[in-house]
Coordinates of C-alpha atoms and ligand atoms in Angstrom, one line a residue:
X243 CA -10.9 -19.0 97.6
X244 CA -11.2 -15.6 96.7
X245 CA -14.6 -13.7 95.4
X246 CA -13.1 -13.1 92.0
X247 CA -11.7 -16.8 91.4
X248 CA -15.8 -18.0 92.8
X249 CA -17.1 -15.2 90.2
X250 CA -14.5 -16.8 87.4
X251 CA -15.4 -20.3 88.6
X252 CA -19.5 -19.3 88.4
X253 CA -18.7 -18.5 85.0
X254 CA -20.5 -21.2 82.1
X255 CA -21.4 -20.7 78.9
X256 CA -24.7 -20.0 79.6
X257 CA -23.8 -16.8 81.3
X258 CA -20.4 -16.1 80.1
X259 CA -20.5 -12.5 78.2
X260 CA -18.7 -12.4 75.3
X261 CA -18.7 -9.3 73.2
X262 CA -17.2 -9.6 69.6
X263 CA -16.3 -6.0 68.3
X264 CA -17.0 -5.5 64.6
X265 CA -19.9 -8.0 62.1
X266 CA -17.6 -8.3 59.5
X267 CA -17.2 -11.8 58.2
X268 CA -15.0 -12.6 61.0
X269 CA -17.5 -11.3 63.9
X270 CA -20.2 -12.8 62.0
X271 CA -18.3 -16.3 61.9
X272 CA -17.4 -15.8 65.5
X273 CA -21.3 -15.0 66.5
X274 CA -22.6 -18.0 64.8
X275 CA -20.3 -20.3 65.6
X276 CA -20.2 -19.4 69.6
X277 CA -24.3 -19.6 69.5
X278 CA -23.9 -22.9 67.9
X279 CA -21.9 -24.1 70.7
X280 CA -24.0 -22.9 73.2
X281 CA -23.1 -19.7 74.2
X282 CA -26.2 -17.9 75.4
X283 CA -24.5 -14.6 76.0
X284 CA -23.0 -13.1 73.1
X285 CA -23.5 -9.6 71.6
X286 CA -21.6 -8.0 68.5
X287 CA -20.7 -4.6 68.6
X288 CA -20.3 -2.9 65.0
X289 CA -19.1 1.1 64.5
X290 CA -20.5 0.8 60.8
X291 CA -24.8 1.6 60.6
X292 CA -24.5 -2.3 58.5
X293 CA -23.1 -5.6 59.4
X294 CA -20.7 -6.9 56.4
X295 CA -17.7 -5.2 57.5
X296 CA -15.2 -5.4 53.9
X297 CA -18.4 -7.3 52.7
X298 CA -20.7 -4.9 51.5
X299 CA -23.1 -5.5 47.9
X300 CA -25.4 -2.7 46.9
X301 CA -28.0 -2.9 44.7
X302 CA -25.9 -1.0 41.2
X303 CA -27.0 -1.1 38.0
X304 CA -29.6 -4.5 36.8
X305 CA -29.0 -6.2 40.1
X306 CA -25.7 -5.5 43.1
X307 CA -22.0 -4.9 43.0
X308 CA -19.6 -5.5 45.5
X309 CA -18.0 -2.8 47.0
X310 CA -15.1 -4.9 48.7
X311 CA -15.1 -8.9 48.3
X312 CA -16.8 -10.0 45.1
X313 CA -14.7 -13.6 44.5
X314 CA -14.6 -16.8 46.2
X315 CA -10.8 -17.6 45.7
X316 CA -10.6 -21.4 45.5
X317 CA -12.5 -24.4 46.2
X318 CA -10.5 -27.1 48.4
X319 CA -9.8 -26.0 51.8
X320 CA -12.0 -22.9 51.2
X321 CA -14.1 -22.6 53.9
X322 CA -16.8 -20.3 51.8
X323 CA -16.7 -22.7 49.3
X324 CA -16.7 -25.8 51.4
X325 CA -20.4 -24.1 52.7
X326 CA -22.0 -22.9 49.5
X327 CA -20.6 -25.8 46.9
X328 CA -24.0 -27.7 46.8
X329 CA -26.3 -24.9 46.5
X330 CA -25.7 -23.0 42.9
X331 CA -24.9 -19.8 44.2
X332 CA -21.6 -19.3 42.4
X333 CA -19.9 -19.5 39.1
X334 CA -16.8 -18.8 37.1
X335 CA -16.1 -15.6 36.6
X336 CA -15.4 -15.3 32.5
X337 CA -11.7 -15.0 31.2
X338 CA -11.9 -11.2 30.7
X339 CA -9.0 -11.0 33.8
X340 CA -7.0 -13.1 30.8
X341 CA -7.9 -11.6 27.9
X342 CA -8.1 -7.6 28.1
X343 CA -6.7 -5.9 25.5
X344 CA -3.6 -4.0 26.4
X345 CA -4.1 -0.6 25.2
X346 CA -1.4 2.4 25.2
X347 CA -1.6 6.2 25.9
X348 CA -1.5 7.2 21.7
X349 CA -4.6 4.7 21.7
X350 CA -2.3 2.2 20.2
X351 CA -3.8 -1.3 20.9
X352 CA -1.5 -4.0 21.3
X353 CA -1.8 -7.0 18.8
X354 CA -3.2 -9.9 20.5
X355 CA -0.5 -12.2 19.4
X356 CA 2.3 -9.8 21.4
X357 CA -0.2 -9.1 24.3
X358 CA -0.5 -13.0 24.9
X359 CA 2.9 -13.6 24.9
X360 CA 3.4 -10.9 27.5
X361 CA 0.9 -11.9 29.2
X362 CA 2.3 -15.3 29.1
X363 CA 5.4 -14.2 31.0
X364 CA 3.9 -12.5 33.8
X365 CA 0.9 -14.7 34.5
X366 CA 2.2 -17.8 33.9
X367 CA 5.3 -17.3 35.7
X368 CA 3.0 -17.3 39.2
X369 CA 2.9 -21.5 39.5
X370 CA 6.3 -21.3 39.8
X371 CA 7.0 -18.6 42.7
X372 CA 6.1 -21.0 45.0
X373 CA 9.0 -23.2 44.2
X374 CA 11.7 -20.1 43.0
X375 CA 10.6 -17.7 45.9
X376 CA 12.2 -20.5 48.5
X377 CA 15.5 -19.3 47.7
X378 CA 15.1 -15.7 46.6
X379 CA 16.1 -12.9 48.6
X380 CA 14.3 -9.5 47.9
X381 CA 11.0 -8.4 47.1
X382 CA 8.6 -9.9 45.1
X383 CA 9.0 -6.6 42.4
X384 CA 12.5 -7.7 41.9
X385 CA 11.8 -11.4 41.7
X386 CA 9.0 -10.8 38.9
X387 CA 11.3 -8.5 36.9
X388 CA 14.4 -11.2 36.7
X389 CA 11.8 -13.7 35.8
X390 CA 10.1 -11.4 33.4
X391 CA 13.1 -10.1 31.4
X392 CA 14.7 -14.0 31.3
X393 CA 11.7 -15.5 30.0
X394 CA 11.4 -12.5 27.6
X395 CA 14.7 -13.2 26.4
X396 CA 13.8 -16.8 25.4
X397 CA 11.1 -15.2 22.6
X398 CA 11.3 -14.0 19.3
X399 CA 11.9 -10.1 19.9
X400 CA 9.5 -7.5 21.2
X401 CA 9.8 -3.7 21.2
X402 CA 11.4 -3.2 24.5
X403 CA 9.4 -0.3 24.9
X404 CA 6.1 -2.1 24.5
X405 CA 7.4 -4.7 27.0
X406 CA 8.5 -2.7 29.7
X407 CA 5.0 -0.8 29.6
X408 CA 3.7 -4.0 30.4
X409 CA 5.5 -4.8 33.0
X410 CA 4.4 -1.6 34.6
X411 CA 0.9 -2.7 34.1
X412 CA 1.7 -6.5 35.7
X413 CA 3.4 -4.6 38.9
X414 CA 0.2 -2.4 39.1
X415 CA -2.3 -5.2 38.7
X416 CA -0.1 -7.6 41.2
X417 CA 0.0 -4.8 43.7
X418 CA -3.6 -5.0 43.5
X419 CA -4.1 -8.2 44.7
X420 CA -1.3 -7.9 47.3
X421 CA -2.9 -4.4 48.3
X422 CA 0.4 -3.2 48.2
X423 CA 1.3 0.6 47.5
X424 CA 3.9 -1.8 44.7
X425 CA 5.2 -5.1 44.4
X426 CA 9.1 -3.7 45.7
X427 CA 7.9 -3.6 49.7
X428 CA 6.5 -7.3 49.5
X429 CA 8.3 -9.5 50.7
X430 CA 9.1 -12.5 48.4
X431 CA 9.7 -15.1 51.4
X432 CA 6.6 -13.6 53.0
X433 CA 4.7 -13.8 49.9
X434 CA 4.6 -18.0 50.3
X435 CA 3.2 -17.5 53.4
X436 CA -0.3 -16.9 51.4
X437 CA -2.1 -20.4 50.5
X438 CA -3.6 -21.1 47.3
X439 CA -6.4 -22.7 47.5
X440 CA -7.0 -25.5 44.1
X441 CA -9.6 -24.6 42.3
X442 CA -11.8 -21.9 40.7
X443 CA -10.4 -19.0 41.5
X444 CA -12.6 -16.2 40.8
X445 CA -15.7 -17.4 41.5
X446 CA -18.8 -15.0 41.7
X447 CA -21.8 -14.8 43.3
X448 CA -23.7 -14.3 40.3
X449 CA -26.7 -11.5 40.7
X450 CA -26.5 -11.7 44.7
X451 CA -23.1 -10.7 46.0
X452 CA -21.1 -12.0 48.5
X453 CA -23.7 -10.5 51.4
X454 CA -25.2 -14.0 50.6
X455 CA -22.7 -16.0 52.0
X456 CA -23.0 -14.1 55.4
X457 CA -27.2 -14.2 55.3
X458 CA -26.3 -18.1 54.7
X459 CA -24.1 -18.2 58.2
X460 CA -26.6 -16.3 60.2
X461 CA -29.6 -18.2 58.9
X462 CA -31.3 -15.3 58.0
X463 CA -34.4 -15.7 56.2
X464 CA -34.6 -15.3 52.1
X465 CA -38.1 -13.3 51.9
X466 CA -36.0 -10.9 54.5
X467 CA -33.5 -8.5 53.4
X468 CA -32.8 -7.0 56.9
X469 CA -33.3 -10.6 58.7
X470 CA -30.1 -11.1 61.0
X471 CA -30.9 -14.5 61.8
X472 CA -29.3 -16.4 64.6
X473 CA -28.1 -13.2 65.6
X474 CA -31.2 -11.4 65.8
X475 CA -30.9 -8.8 68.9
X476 CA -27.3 -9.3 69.3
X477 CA -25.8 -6.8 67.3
X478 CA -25.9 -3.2 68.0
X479 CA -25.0 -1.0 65.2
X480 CA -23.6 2.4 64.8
X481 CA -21.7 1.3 67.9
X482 CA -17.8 2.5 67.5
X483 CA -16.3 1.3 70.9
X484 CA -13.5 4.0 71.6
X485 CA -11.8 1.9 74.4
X486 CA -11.6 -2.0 75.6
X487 CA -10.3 -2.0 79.2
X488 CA -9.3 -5.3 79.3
X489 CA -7.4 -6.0 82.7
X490 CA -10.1 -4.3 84.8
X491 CA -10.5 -6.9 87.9
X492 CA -12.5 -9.8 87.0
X493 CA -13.9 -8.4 83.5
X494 CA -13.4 -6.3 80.2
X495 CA -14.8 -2.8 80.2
X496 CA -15.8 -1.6 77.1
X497 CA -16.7 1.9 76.5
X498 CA -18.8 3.1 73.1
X499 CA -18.5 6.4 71.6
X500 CA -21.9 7.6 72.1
X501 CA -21.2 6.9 76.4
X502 CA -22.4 3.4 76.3
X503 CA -20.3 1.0 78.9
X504 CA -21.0 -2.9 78.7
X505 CA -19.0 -5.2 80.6
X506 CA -17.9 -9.1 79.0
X507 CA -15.8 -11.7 80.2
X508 CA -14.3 -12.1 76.7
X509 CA -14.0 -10.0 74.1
X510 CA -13.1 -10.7 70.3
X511 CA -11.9 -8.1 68.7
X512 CA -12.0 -8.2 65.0
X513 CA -11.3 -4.6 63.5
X514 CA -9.1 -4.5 60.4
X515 CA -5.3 -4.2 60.7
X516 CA -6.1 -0.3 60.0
X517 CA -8.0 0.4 62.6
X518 CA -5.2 -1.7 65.1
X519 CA -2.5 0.5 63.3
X520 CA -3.9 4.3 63.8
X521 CA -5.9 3.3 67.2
X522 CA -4.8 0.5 68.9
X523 CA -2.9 3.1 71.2
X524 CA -6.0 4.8 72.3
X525 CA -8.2 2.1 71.6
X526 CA -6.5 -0.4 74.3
X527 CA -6.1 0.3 78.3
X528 CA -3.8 -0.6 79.3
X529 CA -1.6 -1.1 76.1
X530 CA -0.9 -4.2 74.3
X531 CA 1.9 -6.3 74.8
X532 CA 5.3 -5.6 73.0
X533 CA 4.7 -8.8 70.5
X534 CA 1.5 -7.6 69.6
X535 CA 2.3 -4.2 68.9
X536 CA 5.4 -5.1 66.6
X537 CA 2.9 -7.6 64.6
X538 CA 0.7 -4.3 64.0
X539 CA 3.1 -2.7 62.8
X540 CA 4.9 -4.9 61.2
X541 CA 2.3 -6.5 59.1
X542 CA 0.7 -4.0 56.2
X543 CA -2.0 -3.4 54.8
X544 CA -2.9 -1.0 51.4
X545 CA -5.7 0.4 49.5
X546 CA -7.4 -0.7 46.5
X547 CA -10.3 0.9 45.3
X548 CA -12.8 -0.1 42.5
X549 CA -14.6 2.2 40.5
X550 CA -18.4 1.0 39.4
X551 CA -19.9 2.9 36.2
X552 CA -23.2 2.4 34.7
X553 CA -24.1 3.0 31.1
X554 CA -27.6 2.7 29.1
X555 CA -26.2 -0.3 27.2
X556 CA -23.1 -1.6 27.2
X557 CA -20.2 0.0 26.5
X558 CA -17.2 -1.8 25.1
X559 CA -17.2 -3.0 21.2
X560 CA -18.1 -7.1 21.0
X561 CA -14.4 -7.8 20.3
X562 CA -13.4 -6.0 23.5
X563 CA -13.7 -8.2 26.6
X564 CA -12.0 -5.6 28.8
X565 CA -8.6 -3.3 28.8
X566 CA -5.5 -2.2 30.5
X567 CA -3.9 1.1 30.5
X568 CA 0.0 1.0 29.2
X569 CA 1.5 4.5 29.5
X570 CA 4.1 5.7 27.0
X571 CA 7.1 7.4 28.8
X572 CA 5.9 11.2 27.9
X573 CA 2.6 10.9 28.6
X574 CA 3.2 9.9 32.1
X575 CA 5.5 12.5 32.4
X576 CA 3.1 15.1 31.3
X577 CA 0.6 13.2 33.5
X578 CA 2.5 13.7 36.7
X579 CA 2.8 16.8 36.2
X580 CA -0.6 17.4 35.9
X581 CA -3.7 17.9 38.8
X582 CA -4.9 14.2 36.7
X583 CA -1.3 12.5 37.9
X584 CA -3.7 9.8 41.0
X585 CA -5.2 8.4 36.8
X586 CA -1.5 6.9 36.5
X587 CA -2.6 3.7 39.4
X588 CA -6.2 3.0 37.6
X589 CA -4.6 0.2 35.5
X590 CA -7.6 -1.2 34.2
X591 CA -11.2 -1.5 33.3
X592 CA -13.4 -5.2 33.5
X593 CA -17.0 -6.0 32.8
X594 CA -18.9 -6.9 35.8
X595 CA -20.8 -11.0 35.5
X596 CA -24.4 -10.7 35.5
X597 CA -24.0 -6.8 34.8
X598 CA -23.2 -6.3 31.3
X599 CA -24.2 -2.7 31.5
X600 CA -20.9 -1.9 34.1
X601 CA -17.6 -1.5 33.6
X602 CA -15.1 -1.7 36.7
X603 CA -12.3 -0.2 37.3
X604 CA -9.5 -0.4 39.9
X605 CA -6.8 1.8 41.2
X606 CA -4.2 1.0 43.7
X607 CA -2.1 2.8 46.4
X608 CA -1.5 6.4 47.2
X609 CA -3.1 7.6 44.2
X610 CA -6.0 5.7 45.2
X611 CA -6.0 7.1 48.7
X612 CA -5.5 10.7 47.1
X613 CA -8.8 9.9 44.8
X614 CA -10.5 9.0 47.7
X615 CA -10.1 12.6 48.9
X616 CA -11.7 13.8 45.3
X617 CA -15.3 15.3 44.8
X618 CA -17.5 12.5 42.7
X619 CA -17.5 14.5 40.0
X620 CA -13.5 15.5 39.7
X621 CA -13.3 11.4 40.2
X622 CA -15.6 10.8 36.7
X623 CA -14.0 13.6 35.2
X624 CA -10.7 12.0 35.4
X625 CA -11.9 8.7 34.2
X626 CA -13.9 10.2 31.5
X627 CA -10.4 12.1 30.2
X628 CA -8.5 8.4 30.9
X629 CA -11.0 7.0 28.1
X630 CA -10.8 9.6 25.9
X631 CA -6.8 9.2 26.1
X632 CA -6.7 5.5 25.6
X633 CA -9.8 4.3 23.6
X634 CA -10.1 4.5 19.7
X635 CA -13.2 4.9 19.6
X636 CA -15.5 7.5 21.6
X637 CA -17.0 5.6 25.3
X638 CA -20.9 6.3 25.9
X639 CA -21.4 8.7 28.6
X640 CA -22.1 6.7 31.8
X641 CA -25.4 7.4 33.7
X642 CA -23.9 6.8 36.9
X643 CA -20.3 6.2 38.9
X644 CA -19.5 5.0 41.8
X645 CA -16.1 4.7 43.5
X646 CA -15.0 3.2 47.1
X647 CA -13.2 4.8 49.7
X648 CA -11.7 1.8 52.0
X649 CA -9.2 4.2 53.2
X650 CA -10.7 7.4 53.8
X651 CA -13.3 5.7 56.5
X652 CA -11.8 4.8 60.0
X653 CA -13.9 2.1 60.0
X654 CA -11.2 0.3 57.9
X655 CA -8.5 2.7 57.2
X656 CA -7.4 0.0 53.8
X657 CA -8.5 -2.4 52.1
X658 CA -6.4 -5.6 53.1
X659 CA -3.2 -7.1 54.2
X660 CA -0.1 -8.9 53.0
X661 CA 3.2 -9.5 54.2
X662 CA 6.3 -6.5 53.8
X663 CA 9.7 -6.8 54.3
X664 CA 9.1 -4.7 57.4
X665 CA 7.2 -8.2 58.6
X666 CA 10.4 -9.6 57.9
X667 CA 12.7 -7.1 59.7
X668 CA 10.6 -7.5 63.0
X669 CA 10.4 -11.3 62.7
X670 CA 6.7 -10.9 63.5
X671 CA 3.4 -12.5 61.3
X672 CA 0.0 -13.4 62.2
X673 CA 0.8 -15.3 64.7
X674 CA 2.0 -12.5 67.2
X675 CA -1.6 -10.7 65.7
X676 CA -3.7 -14.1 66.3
X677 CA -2.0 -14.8 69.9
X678 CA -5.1 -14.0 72.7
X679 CA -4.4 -11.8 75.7
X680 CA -5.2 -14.2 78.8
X681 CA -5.2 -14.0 82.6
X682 CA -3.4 -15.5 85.4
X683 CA -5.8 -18.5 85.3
X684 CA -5.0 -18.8 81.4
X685 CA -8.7 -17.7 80.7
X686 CA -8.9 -15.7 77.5
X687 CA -9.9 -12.5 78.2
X688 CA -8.9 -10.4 74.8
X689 CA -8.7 -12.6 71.2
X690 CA -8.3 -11.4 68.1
X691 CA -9.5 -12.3 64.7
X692 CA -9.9 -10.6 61.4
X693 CA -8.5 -11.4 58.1
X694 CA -5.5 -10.0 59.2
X695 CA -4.9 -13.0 62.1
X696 CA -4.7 -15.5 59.3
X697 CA -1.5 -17.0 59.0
X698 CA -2.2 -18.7 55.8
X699 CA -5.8 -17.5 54.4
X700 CA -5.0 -13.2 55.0
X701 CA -6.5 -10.9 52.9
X702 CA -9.1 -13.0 52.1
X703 CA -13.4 -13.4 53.4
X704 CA -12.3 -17.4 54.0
X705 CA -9.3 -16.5 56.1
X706 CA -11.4 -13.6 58.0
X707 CA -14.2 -16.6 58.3
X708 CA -11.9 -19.3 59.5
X709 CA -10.4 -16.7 62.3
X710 CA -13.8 -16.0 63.6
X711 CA -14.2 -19.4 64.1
X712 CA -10.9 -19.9 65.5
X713 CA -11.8 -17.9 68.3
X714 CA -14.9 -19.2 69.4
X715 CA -13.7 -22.4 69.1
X716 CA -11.0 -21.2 71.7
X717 CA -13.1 -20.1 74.1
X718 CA -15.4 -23.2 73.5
X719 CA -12.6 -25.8 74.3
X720 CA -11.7 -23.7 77.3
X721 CA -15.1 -24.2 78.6
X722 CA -14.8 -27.9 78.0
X723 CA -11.9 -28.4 80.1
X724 CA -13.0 -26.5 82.8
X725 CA -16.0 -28.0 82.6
X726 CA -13.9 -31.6 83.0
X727 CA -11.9 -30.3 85.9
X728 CA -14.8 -29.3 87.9
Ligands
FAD640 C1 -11.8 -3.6 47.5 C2 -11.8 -5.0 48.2 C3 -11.8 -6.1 47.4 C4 -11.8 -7.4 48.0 N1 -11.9 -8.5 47.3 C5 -12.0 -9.7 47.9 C6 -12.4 -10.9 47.1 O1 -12.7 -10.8 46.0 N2 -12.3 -12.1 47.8 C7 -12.0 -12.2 49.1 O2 -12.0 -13.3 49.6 N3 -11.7 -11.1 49.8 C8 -11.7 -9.9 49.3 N4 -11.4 -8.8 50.0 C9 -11.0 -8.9 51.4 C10 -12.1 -9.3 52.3 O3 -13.2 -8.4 52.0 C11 -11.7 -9.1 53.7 O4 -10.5 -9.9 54.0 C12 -12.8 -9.6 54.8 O5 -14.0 -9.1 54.4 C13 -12.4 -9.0 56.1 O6 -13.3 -9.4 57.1 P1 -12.9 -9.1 58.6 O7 -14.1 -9.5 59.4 O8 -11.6 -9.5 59.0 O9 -12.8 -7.5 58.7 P2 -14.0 -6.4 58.4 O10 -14.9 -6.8 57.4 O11 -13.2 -5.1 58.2 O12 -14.8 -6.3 59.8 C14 -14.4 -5.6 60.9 C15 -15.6 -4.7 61.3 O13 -15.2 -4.0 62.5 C16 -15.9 -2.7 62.5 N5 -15.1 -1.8 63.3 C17 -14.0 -1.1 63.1 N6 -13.6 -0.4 64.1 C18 -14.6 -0.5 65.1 C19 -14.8 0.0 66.4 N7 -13.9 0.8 66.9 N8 -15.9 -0.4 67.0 C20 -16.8 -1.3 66.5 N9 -16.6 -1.8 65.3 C21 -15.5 -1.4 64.6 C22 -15.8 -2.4 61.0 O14 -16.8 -1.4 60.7 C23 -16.1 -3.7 60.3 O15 -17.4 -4.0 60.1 C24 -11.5 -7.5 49.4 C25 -11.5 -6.3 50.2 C26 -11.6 -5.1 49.6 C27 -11.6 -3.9 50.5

C-alpha cells in the first residue's frame, strides 16, 4: 500500500481537517453540525471582520435592522422554523406588504378600491403559477403580463394608464424577490423549481434579527453578544482565502490573502454564487470541472438593496401603512434623463416591525448597483427629492439613513440567486453547483454549499442552512462506511 493511501486510511474524524470557507449561515450550519458528529478538527475561514455572511442585524434605530435576511419564509419543511417554532422568537410580519397605498409621480394616490383590485391581479395570480407555469414557455415577465391583462379584462374598467403603471410596479417588486435585474430573464419553467414552504410567510424576528437564529445554532451564550459558541476558536476572521489548491497530493492547500497557508483534507466552500462568478477562475487551482463551471455561470444572481431611515417619530400619516411609487410616462422620461434616473428601481417604502420610527425602502437591479457607487449623502438626497415628488403631504426630515451595498463588496458581489433562462440554455441547476469534487478513492475533497447549491430552498437562509448541513452530513456518512469496511 502506498504512504498516501496509509495517510488517507489514518484519516478519522478525530483528526480529519476540514476547513469550511465562509460563516455565513451555510458555514455556520456546516460547523455545528460536523462538531455535533464528532468532528474534532474543523476550522471556518471567513474574509468578512463578522460571521453572518448575507445575515447581518445592526443595532438601527429603537432596537436592530437587518441588513440582508430579515424573514423566515414559511413554516413546514423550513428548517429555521422547524428550530425556533417553540421558543417565541418570531411573529407575523403585519399586512403593510398587502396594503400600501399605490401612489403616482403628480402625488395622485390611487383609490383603495382600484389599488385592491390591481393588486388582486398580480398577487393573487401567484397560487396559480405553479399549476399554469408547467406548460408555459417564456419568462416569467411575459407569463405575469398575459395573466395580468386577462384577468384585467374580466373587471369592470380601469384607466389603462393607471393599470399599466402598476404593472410596472408588480415587475419591480417581483424582481425583487427573484433578485433579478427584471422579471423577462427568469425563467418561468425554472421559476417552479423554488419550493414554497406552507405557512407564515414573512415571519420576523421581532426586536432581535435574524443573527438570533445563528447564536441559537452555535449555542452561543445570551448574556454574550460576541459568544461564538460551539465554535469558539474555530473561526478566523478577516481571513479572505485567495486560492484552494485542491488536488495537491494527499490534501487541499489553501492560501489566505494576508500569506497564511493551512492545509485540510476537506474543504467546504460556501462563498456566494458572486464571488464563484468573478473569482472562481483565480480562486480554484487547478480549475473546476466543465459542469461546474457552466452551473456558475449559468445560474444568476442580482442585487437588491434596502434602504433604512430613521426619523424622530414616525413618519407616515395613521391611514398610511406604507407606499409604492407608480411613475407617469413623462416623469420617467424626464427622470432618465436626469443624474436622479438609479430613483426609477426604488419601488417602495414599508415600516419596519418593532421599529415604528423607520421606514424601508428597496431598490432593485442596475440602478441599485449604480446607488451603491453613490456618496451617502447624494443617496438621501435622491430619496428626499423621491418623497417630495410622490407624497401629498411634506415627510419629516430623517435623523439618519442607511443603505446596503451587497454588490459593491467582493465579499458577495449580489444579493441572491434565482434561476435565468441562461440556466435553461446550459441545461445546468444546482445540482451541477451542489455536486462535490472527489478523489480516486471517492473521498470528498472539495463540497460546496451556499444558498446557491439549493436545488429547491435557493435564495433563501433555510436553503443556505439545509446545504451546510448537507455537506457535513456527506462527509459524515463517508466516515461511517469507511469506518464499516475497515
Ligand atoms: C438584501 C437581502 C435580503 C434577504 N432577505 C432574505 C429573507 O428575508 N429571508 C431569507 O430567508 N433570505 C433572505 N436573503 C437571502 C439570505 O440572506 C441568503 O440566502 C443566505 O444568508 C446565504 O447564506 P450563505 O451561507 O449561502 O452565503 P453567505 O451568507 O454569503 O456566506 C458566505 C460567506 O463567505 C464569505 N466569503 C466570501 N468570499 C470569501 C473568501 N474568498 N474567503 C473567505 N470567506 C469568503 C462571505 O464573507 C460570507 O460571510 C436576503 C439576502 C439579501 C442580500
Amino acid at each position: 500500500m502506498s504512504a498516501t493511501s496509509l495517510r488517507l486510511l489514518s484519516k478519522t474524524k478525530q483528526n480529519a481537517r476540514i476547513v469550511i470557507i465562509g460563516a455565513g449561515s451555510a458555514g455556520i450550519a456546516a460547523g455545528t453540525r460536523l462538531l455535533e458528529q464528532g468532528f474534532k478538527n474543523v476550522l471556518l475561514l471567513e474574509a468578512e471582520d463578522r460571521i453572518g455572511g448575507r445575515i447581518h442585524t445592526i443595532p438601527f434605530g429603537d432596537n436592530v435592522v437587518d441588513l440582508g435576511g430579515q424573514w423566515c419564509h414559511g413554516e413546514k419543511g423550513n428548517v429555521v422554523y422547524e428550530t425556533v417554532k417553540d421558543l417565541d422568537l418570531l411573529e407575523a410580519t403585519e399586512d403593510h406588504y398587502e396594503t400600501f397605498k399605490c401612489v403616482r409621480s403628480n402625488k395622485e394616490v390611487l383609490p383603495d378600491h382600484i389599488a385592491d383590485q390591481l393588486k388582486d391581479i398580480a398577487f393573487k395570480s401567484i397560487p396559480d403559477r405553479q399549476t399554469e407555469l408547467l406548460d408555459f414557455t417564456g419568462t416569467l415577465g411575459d407569463y405575469c403580463n398575459q395573466k395580468f391583462w386577462k384577468e384585467l379584462a374580466k373587471l369592470p374598467p380601469i384607466d389603462l394608464t393607471i393599470a399599466k403603471e402598476f404593472l410596472e410596479i408588480f415587475h419591480k417588486f417581483e424582481a425583487s424577490v427573484e433578485a433579478a435585474d427584471h422579471l423577462y430573464e427568469v425563467s418561468a419553467k425554472g421559476h417552479l423549481d423554488y419550493w414554497l414552504c406552507e405557512g407564515e410567510l414573512l415571519l420576523n424576528w421581532r426586536d432581535k434579527g435574524y443573527k438570533s437564529f445563528l447564536r441559537l445554532l452555535m449555542k452561543a451564550r445570551e448574556d454574550h453578544p460576541e459568544d461564538l459558541g460551539v465554535l469558539k476558536g474555530r473561526v478566523l476572521l478577516n481571513r479572505r482565502v485567495s486560492q484552494i489548491n485542491w488536488l495537491a497530493e494527499d490534501e487541499v492547500i489553501i492560501s489566505c490573502c494576508n500569506g497564511q497557508v493551512i492545509t485540510a483534507d476537506h474543504v467546504i466552500c460556501t462563498v456566494s454564487l458572486g464571488v464563484l462568478k468573478e473569482q472562481h477562475k483565480q480562486l480554484f487551482m487547478p480549475g473546476l470541472p466543465l459542469a461546474k463551471v457552466r452551473a456558475i455561470e449559468g445560474l444568476k444572481l442580482g442585487t437588491v438593496d434596502k434602504f433604512f431611515l430613521e426619523f424622530e417619530h414616525p413618519p407616515l400619516p395613521s391611514d398610511w401603512p406604507a407606499f409604492n411609487c407608480l411613475w407617469l410616462r413623462e416623469d420617467l422620461d424626464e427622470l432618465r434623463a436626469s443624474e436622479l434616473f438609479w430613483l426609477e428601481s426604488v419601488f417602495g417604502f414599508y415600516p419596519v416591525s418593532k421599529q415604528p420610527r423607520i421606514l424601508q425602502g428597496w431598490i432593485i437591479g442596475p440602478h441599485a448597483r449604480h446607488m451603491e457607487t453613490l456618496t451617502e449623502e447624494k443617496v438621501l438626497e435622491g430619496l428626499l427629492w423621491l418623497f417630495r415628488k410622490f407624497l401629498p403631504f411634506e415627510m419629516p426630515h430623517p435623523k439618519r439613513m442607511l443603505r446596503t451595498q451587497w454588490h459593491a463588496n467582493q465579499n458577495f458581489r449580489g444579493s441572491y440567486t434565482f434561476r435565468s433562462t441562461y440556466t435553461d440554455e446550459l441545461r445546468t441547476g444546482a445540482w451541477d453547483l451542489e455536486a462535490p469534487l472527489l478523489d480516486v478513492g471517492g473521498r470528498p475533497r472539495l463540497q460546496f454549499a451556499g444558498e446557491s447549491s439549493h436545488k429547491h430552498y435557493y435564495s433563501t437562509v433555510h436553503g443556505a442552512v439545509e446545504t451546510g448541513f448537507r455537506e457535513a452530513n456527506r462527509l459524515n456518512t463517508y466516515y461511517r462506511s469507511r469506518t464499516a469496511q475497515l
